[in-house]
Tab-separated table of C-alpha atoms in Angstrom:
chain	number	residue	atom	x	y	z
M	1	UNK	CA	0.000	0.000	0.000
M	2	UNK	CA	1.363	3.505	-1.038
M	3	UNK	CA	2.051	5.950	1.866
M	4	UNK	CA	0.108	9.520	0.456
M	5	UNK	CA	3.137	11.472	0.685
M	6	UNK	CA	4.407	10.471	-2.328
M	7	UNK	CA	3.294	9.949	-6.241
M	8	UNK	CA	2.933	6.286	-7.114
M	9	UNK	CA	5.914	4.896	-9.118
M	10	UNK	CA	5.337	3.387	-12.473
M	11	UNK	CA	7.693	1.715	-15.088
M	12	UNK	CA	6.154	1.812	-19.008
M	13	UNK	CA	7.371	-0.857	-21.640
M	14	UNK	CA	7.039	-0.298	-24.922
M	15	UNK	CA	6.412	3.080	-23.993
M	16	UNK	CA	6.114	3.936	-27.539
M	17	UNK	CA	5.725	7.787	-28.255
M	18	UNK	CA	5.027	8.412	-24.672
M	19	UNK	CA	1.245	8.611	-24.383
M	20	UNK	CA	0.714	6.085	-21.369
M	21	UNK	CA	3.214	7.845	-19.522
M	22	UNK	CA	1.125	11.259	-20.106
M	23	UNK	CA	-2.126	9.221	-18.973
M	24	UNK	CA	-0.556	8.244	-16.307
M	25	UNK	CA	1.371	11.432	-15.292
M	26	UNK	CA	-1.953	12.714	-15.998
M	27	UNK	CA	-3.518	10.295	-12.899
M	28	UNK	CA	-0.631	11.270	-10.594
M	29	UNK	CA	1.982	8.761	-11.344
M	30	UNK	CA	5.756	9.121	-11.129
M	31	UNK	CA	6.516	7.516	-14.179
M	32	UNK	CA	10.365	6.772	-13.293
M	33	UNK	CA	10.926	4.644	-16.590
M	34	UNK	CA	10.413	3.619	-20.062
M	35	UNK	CA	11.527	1.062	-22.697
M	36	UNK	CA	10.896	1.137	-26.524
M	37	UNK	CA	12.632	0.330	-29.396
M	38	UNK	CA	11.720	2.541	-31.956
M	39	UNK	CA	14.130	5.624	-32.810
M	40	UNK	CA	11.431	8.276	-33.902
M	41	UNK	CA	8.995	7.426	-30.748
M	42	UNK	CA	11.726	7.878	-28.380
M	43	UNK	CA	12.977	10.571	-29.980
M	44	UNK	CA	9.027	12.265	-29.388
M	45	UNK	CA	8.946	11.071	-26.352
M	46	UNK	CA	12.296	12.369	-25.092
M	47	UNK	CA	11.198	15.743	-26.277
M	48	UNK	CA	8.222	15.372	-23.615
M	49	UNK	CA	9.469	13.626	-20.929
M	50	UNK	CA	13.313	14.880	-20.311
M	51	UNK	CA	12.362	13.680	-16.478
M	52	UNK	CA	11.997	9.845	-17.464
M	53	UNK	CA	14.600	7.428	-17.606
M	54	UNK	CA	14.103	6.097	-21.474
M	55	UNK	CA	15.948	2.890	-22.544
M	56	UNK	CA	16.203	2.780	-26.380
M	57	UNK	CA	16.387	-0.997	-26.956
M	58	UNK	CA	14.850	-4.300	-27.860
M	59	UNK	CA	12.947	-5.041	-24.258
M	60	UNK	CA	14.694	-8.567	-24.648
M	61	UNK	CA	17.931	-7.316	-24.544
M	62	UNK	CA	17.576	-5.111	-21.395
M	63	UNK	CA	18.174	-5.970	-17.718
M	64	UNK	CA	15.697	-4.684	-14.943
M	65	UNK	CA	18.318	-3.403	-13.078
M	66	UNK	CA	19.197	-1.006	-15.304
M	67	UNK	CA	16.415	0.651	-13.430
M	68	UNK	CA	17.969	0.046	-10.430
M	69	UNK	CA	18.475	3.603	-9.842
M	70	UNK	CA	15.471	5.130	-10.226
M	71	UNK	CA	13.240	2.004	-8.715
M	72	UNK	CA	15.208	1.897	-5.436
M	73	UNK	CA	12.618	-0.556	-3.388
M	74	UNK	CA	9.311	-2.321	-4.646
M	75	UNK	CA	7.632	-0.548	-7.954
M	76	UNK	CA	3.803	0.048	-7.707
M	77	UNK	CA	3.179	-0.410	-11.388
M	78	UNK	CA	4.360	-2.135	-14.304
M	79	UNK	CA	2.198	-1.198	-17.610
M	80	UNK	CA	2.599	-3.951	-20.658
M	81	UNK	CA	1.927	-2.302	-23.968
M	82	UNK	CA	3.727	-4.260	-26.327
M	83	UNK	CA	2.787	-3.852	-30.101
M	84	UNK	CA	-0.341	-5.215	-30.506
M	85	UNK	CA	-0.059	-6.102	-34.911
M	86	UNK	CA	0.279	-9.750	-34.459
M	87	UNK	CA	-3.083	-9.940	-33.093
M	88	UNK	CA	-5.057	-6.933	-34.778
M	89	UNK	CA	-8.231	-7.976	-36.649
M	90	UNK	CA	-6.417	-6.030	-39.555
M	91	UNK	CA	-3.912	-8.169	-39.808
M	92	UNK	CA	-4.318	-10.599	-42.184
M	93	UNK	CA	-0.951	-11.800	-42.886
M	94	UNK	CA	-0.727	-13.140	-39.149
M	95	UNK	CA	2.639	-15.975	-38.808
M	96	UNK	CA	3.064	-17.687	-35.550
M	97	UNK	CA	6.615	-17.087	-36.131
M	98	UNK	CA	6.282	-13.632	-35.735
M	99	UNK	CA	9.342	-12.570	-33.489
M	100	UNK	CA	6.511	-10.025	-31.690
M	101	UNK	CA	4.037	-12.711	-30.523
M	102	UNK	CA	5.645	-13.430	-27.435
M	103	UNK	CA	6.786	-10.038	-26.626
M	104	UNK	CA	4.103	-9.749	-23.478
M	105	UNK	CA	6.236	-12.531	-21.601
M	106	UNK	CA	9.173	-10.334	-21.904
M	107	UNK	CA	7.646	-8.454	-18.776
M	108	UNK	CA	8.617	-11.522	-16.473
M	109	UNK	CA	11.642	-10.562	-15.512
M	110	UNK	CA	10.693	-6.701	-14.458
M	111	UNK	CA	7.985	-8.400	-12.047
M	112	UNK	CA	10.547	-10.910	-10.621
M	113	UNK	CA	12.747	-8.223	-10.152
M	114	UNK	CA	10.594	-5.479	-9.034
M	115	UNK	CA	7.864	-6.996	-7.420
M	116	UNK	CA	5.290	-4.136	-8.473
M	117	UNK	CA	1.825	-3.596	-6.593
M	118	UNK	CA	0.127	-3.559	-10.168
M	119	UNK	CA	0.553	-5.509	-13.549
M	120	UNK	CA	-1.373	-3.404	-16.101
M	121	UNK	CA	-1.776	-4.995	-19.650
M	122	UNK	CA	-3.269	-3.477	-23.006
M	123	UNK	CA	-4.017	-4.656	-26.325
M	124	UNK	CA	-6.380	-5.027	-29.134
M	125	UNK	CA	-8.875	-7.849	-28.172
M	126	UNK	CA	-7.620	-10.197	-30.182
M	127	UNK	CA	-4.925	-11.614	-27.959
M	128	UNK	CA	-7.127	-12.609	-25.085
M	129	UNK	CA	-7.424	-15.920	-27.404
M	130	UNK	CA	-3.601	-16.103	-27.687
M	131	UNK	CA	-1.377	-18.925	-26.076
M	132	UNK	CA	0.514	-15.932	-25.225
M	133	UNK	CA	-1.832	-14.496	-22.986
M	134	UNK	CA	-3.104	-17.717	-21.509
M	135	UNK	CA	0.720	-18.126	-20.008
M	136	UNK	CA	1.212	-14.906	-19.199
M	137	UNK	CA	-1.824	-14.970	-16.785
M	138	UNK	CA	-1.280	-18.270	-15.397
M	139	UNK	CA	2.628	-17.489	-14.607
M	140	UNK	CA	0.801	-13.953	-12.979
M	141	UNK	CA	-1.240	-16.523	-10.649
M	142	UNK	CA	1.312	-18.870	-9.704
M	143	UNK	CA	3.286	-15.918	-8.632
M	144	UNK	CA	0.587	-14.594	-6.195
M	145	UNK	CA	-1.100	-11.978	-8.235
M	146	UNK	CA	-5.294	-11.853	-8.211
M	147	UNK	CA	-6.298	-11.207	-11.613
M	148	UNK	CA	-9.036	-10.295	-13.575
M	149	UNK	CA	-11.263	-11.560	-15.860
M	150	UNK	CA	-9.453	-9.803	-19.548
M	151	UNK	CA	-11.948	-6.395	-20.446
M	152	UNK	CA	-13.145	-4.914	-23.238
M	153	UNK	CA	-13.025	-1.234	-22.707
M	154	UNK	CA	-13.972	1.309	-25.601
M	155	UNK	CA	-12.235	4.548	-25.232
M	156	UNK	CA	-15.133	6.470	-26.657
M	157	UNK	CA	-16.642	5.707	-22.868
M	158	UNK	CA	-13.669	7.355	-21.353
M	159	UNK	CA	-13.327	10.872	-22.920
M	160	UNK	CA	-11.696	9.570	-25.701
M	161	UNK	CA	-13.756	11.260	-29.116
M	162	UNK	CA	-12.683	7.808	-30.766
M	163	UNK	CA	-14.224	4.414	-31.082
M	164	UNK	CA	-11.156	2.220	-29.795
M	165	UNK	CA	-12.173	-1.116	-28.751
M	166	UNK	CA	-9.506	-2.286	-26.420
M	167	UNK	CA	-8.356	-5.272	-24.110
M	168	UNK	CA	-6.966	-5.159	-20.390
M	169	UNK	CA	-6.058	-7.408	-17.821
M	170	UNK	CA	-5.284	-6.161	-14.076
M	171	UNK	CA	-3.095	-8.013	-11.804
M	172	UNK	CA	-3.139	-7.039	-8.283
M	173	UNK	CA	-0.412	-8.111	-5.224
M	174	UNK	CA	-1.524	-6.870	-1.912
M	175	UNK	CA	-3.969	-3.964	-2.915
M	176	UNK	CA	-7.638	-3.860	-4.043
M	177	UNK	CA	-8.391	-5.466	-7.389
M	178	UNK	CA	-11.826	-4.327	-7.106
M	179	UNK	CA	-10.686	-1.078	-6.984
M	180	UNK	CA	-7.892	-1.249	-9.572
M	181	UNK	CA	-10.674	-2.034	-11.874
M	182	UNK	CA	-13.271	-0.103	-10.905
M	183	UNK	CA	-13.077	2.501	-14.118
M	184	UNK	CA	-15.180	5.687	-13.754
M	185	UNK	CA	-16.961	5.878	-17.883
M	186	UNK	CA	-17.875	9.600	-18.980
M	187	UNK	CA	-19.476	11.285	-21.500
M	188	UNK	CA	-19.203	10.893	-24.848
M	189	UNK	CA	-17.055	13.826	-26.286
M	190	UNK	CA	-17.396	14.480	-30.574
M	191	UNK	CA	-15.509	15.029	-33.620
M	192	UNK	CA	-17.424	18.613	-33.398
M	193	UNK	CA	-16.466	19.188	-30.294
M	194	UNK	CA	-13.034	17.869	-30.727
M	195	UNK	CA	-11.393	19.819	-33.743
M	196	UNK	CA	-14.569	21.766	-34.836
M	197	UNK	CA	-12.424	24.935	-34.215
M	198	UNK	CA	-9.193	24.674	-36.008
M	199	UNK	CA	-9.027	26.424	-39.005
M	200	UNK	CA	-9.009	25.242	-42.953
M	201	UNK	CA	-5.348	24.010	-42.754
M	202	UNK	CA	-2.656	25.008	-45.694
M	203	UNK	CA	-2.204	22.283	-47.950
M	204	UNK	CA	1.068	20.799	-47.867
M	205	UNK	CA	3.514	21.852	-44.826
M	206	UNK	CA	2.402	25.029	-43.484
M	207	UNK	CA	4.538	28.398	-43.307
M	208	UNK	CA	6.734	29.507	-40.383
M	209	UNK	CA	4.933	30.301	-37.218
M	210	UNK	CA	1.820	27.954	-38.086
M	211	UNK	CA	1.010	24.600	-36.709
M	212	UNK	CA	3.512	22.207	-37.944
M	213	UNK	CA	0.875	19.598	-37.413
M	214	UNK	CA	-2.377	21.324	-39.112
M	215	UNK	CA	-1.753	20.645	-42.714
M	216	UNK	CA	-3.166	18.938	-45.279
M	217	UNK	CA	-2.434	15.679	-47.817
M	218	UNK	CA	-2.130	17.046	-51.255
M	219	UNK	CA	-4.982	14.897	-52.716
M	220	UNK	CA	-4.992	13.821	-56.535
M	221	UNK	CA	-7.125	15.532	-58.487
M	222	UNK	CA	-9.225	12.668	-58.558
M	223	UNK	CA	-9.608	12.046	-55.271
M	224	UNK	CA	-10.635	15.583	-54.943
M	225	UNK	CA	-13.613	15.283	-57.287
M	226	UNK	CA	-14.658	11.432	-55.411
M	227	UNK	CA	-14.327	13.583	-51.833
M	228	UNK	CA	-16.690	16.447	-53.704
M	229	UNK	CA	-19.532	13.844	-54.082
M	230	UNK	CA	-19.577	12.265	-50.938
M	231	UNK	CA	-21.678	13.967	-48.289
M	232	UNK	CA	-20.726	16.221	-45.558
M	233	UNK	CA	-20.964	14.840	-42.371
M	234	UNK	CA	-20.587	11.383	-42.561
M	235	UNK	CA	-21.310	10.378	-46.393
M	236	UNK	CA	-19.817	7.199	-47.575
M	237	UNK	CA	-18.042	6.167	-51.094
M	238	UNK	CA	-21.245	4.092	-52.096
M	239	UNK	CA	-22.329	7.476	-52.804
M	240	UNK	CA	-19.481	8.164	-56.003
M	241	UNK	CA	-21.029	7.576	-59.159
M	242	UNK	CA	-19.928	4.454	-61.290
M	243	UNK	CA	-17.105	6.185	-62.727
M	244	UNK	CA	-15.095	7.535	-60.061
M	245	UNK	CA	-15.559	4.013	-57.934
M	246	UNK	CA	-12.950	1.515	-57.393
M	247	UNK	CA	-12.775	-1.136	-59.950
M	248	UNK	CA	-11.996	-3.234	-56.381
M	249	UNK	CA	-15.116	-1.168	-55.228
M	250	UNK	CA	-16.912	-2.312	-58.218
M	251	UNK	CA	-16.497	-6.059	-57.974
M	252	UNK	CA	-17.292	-6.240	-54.187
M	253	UNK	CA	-20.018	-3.318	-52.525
M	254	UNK	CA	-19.200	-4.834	-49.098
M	255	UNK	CA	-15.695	-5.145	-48.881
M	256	UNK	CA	-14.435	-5.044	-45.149
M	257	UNK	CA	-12.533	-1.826	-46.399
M	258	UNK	CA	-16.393	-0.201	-46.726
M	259	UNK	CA	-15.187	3.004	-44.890
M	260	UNK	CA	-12.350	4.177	-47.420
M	261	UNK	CA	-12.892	7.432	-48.642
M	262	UNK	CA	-15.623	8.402	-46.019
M	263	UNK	CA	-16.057	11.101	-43.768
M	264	UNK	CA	-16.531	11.517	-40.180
M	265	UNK	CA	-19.484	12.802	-38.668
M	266	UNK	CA	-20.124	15.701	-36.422
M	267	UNK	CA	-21.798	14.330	-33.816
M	268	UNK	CA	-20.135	11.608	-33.258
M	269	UNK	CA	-16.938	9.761	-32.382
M	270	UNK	CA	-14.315	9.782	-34.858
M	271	UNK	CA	-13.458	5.844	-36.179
M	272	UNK	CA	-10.690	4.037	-35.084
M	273	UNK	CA	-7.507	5.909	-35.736
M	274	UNK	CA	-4.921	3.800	-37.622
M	275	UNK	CA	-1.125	4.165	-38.250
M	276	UNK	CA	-2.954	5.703	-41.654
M	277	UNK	CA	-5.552	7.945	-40.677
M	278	UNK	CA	-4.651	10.974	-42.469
M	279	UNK	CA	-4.997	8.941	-45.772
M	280	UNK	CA	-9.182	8.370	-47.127
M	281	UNK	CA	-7.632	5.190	-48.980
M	282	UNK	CA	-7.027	4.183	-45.831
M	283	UNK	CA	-10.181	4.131	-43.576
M	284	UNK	CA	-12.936	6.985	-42.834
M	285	UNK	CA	-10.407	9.505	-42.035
M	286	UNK	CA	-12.143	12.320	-44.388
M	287	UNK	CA	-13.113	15.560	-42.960
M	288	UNK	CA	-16.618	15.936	-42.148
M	289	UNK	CA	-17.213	18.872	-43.915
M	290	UNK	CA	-13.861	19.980	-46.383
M	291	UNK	CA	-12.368	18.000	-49.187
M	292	UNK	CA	-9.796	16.576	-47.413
M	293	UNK	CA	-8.092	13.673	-44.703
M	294	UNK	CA	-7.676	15.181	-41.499
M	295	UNK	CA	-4.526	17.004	-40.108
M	296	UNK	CA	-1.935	15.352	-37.950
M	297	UNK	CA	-3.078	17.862	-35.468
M	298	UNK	CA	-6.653	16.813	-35.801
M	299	UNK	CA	-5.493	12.997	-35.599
M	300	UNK	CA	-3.921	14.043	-32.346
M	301	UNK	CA	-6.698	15.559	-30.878
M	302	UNK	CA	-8.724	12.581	-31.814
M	303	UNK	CA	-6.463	10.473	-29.844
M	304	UNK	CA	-6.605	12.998	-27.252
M	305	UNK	CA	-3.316	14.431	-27.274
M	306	UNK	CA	-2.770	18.147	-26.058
M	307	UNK	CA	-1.890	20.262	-28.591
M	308	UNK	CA	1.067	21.290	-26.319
M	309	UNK	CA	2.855	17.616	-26.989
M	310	UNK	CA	5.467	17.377	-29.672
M	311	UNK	CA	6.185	15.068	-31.952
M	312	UNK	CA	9.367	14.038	-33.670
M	313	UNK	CA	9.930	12.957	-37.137
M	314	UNK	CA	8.234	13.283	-40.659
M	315	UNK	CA	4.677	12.923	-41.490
M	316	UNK	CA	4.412	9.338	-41.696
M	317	UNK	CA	6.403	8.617	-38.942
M	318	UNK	CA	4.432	10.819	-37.024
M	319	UNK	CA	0.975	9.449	-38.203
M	320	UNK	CA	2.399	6.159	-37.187
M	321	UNK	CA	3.408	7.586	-33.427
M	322	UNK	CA	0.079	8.822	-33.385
M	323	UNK	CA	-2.670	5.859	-34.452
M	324	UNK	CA	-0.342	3.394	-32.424
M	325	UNK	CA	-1.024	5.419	-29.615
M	326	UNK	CA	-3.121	4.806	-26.405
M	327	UNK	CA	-5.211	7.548	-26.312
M	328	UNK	CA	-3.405	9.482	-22.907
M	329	UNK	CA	-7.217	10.457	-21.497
M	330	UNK	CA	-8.051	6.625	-21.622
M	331	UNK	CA	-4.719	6.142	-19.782
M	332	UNK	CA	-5.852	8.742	-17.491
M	333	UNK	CA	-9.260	7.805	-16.283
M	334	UNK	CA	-7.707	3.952	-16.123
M	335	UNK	CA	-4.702	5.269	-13.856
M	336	UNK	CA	-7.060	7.317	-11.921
M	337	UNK	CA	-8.657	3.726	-10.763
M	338	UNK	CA	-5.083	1.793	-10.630
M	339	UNK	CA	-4.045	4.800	-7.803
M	340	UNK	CA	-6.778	4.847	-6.216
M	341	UNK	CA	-6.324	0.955	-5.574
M	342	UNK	CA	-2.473	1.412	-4.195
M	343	UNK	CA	-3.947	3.409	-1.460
M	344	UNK	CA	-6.721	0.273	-0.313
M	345	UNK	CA	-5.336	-2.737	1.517
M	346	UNK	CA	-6.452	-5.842	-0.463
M	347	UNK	CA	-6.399	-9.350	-0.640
């Protein structure tokens, strides 16, 4: 149980761009660590969290005490984000030997050595059926933990103005698992009420002085003329007459790609932001209203990011940073629970 004269300490892996440690900061963590192996994320999240100890390196070849330092007795929580491609539902070229698949295991040795209060897992749903996760929660009960049953959580019922179906797991050692997973839902929160006040963006990468994120895609000129028949505010591509369709489109009306070149509505959450989402071939990542994908900036609001958080690298490296996020107010309202727990005596 934490004493309440001091933050909570919390160790990320595959910390990515650094938007569970903002969630979590966010809740009132001291997030005293980080691993990830991608240059261009830790480079972003570098920029925004100078005060974390970041570890740029493949999590299997990196000791726990290399944290040593800056995790000088037990840790309260260990968060498990590891990249979650293997088992998306849009992956359809899944291998089982896929050197990722087992990547959640690598977490073992951070909870032998660190003991923490809290095991926090998330990923997309489809690893709950996994061999991978079935180990990984039987080697967290053999070694004392109380764990939960694996949730579905959308993030559009956490603040989050984004339908994001996601899967988490809670493990618990001396502290309230109730509590841990007791997660306070809120409102639903727009597209409109999300980016409805940015301005028309500059097409192509804007001037000095202006957003570096609020640009547009410079769109074909056909894909200009299929956005200027599809209806504002959430108008679809069956609407494009025969012509400007597909041939793909053509052959098959219900393809599981249905929400290419659409646009998001209004009123509304905003679809599932992808490592693509300011590309219409790529989903329904079309403004609502203006010929045109959404902005980087807009993406980031989407995913909840402050506008105040940088972000390192080119456009598609940071469209990547930013659809394999995890959306920092769902982090937030979940680590609002998870501290709340370290403070309750459990089982």
């Amino acid at each position: 149980m934490v004493s309440k004269a001091r933050k909570p300490l919390a160790l990320d892996l595959f910390s990515g761009s650094g938007a569970v440690t903002l969630g979590l900061k966010q809740a009132g963590f001291n997030v005293v660590g980080a691993v990830d192996l991608n240059p261009g994320a830790c480079e972003t999240y570098r920029a925004n969290h100078p005060d974390v100890m970041l570890i740029e390196e493949d999590i299997r070849k990196v000791s726990p005490d290399a944290f040593s330092s800056v995790i000088p007795g037990n840790l309260d929580l260990l968060v498990v984000c590891a990249p979650c491609q293997p088992f998306s539902s849009q992956n359809r070229r899944r291998s089982p030997s896929d050197a990722r698949n087992d990547l959640v295991s690598t977490a073992i040795p951070f909870i032998e050595r660190f003991s923490p209060s809290i095991v926090f897992l998330e990923n997309v749903p489809g690893l709950e059926s996994s061999d991978v996760f079935g180990g990984f929660k039987n080697w967290l009960e053999d070694d004392g933990y109380r764990v939960s049953k694996p949730m579905r959580i959308d993030a559009a019922e956490l603040g989050v103005p984004q339908r994001r179906t996601r899967m988490i797991l809670v493990a618990a050692k001396g502290v309230s698992l109730d509590r841990a997973i007791d997660i306070a839902k809120s409102g639903k929160k727009t597209v409109k009420d999300t980016i409805g006040d940015l301005p028309t963006p500059p097409i192509g990468r804007p001037p000095e002085g202006h957003d570096p994120l609020h640009f547009a895609r410079k769109h074909s000129a056909l894909n200009i003329l299929r956005l200027q028949h599809i209806p504002e505010d959430g108008g679809g591509r069956e609407s494009l007459p025969l012509h400007l369709q597909l041939a793909c489109h053509r052959r098959s009306k219900k393809s599981s790609f249905s929400d290419t070149y659409g646009r998001m509505r209004w009123s509304d959450v905003s679809p599932t932001l992808t490592t693509g989402c300011t590309d219409i071939t790529r989903g329904r990542f079309a403004h609502p209203k203006e010929h045109r994908a959404i902005t980087l900036r807009e993406a980031a609001r989407l995913q909840s990011f402050p506008d105040h958080y940088m972000f390192k690298g080119n456009a598609a490296q940071v469209s990547t940073q930013i659809g394999n996020a995890v959306p920092p107010a769902m982090m937030k309202a979940i680590g609002v629970s998870l501290k709340a727990a370290l403070f309750i005596q459990g089982d």
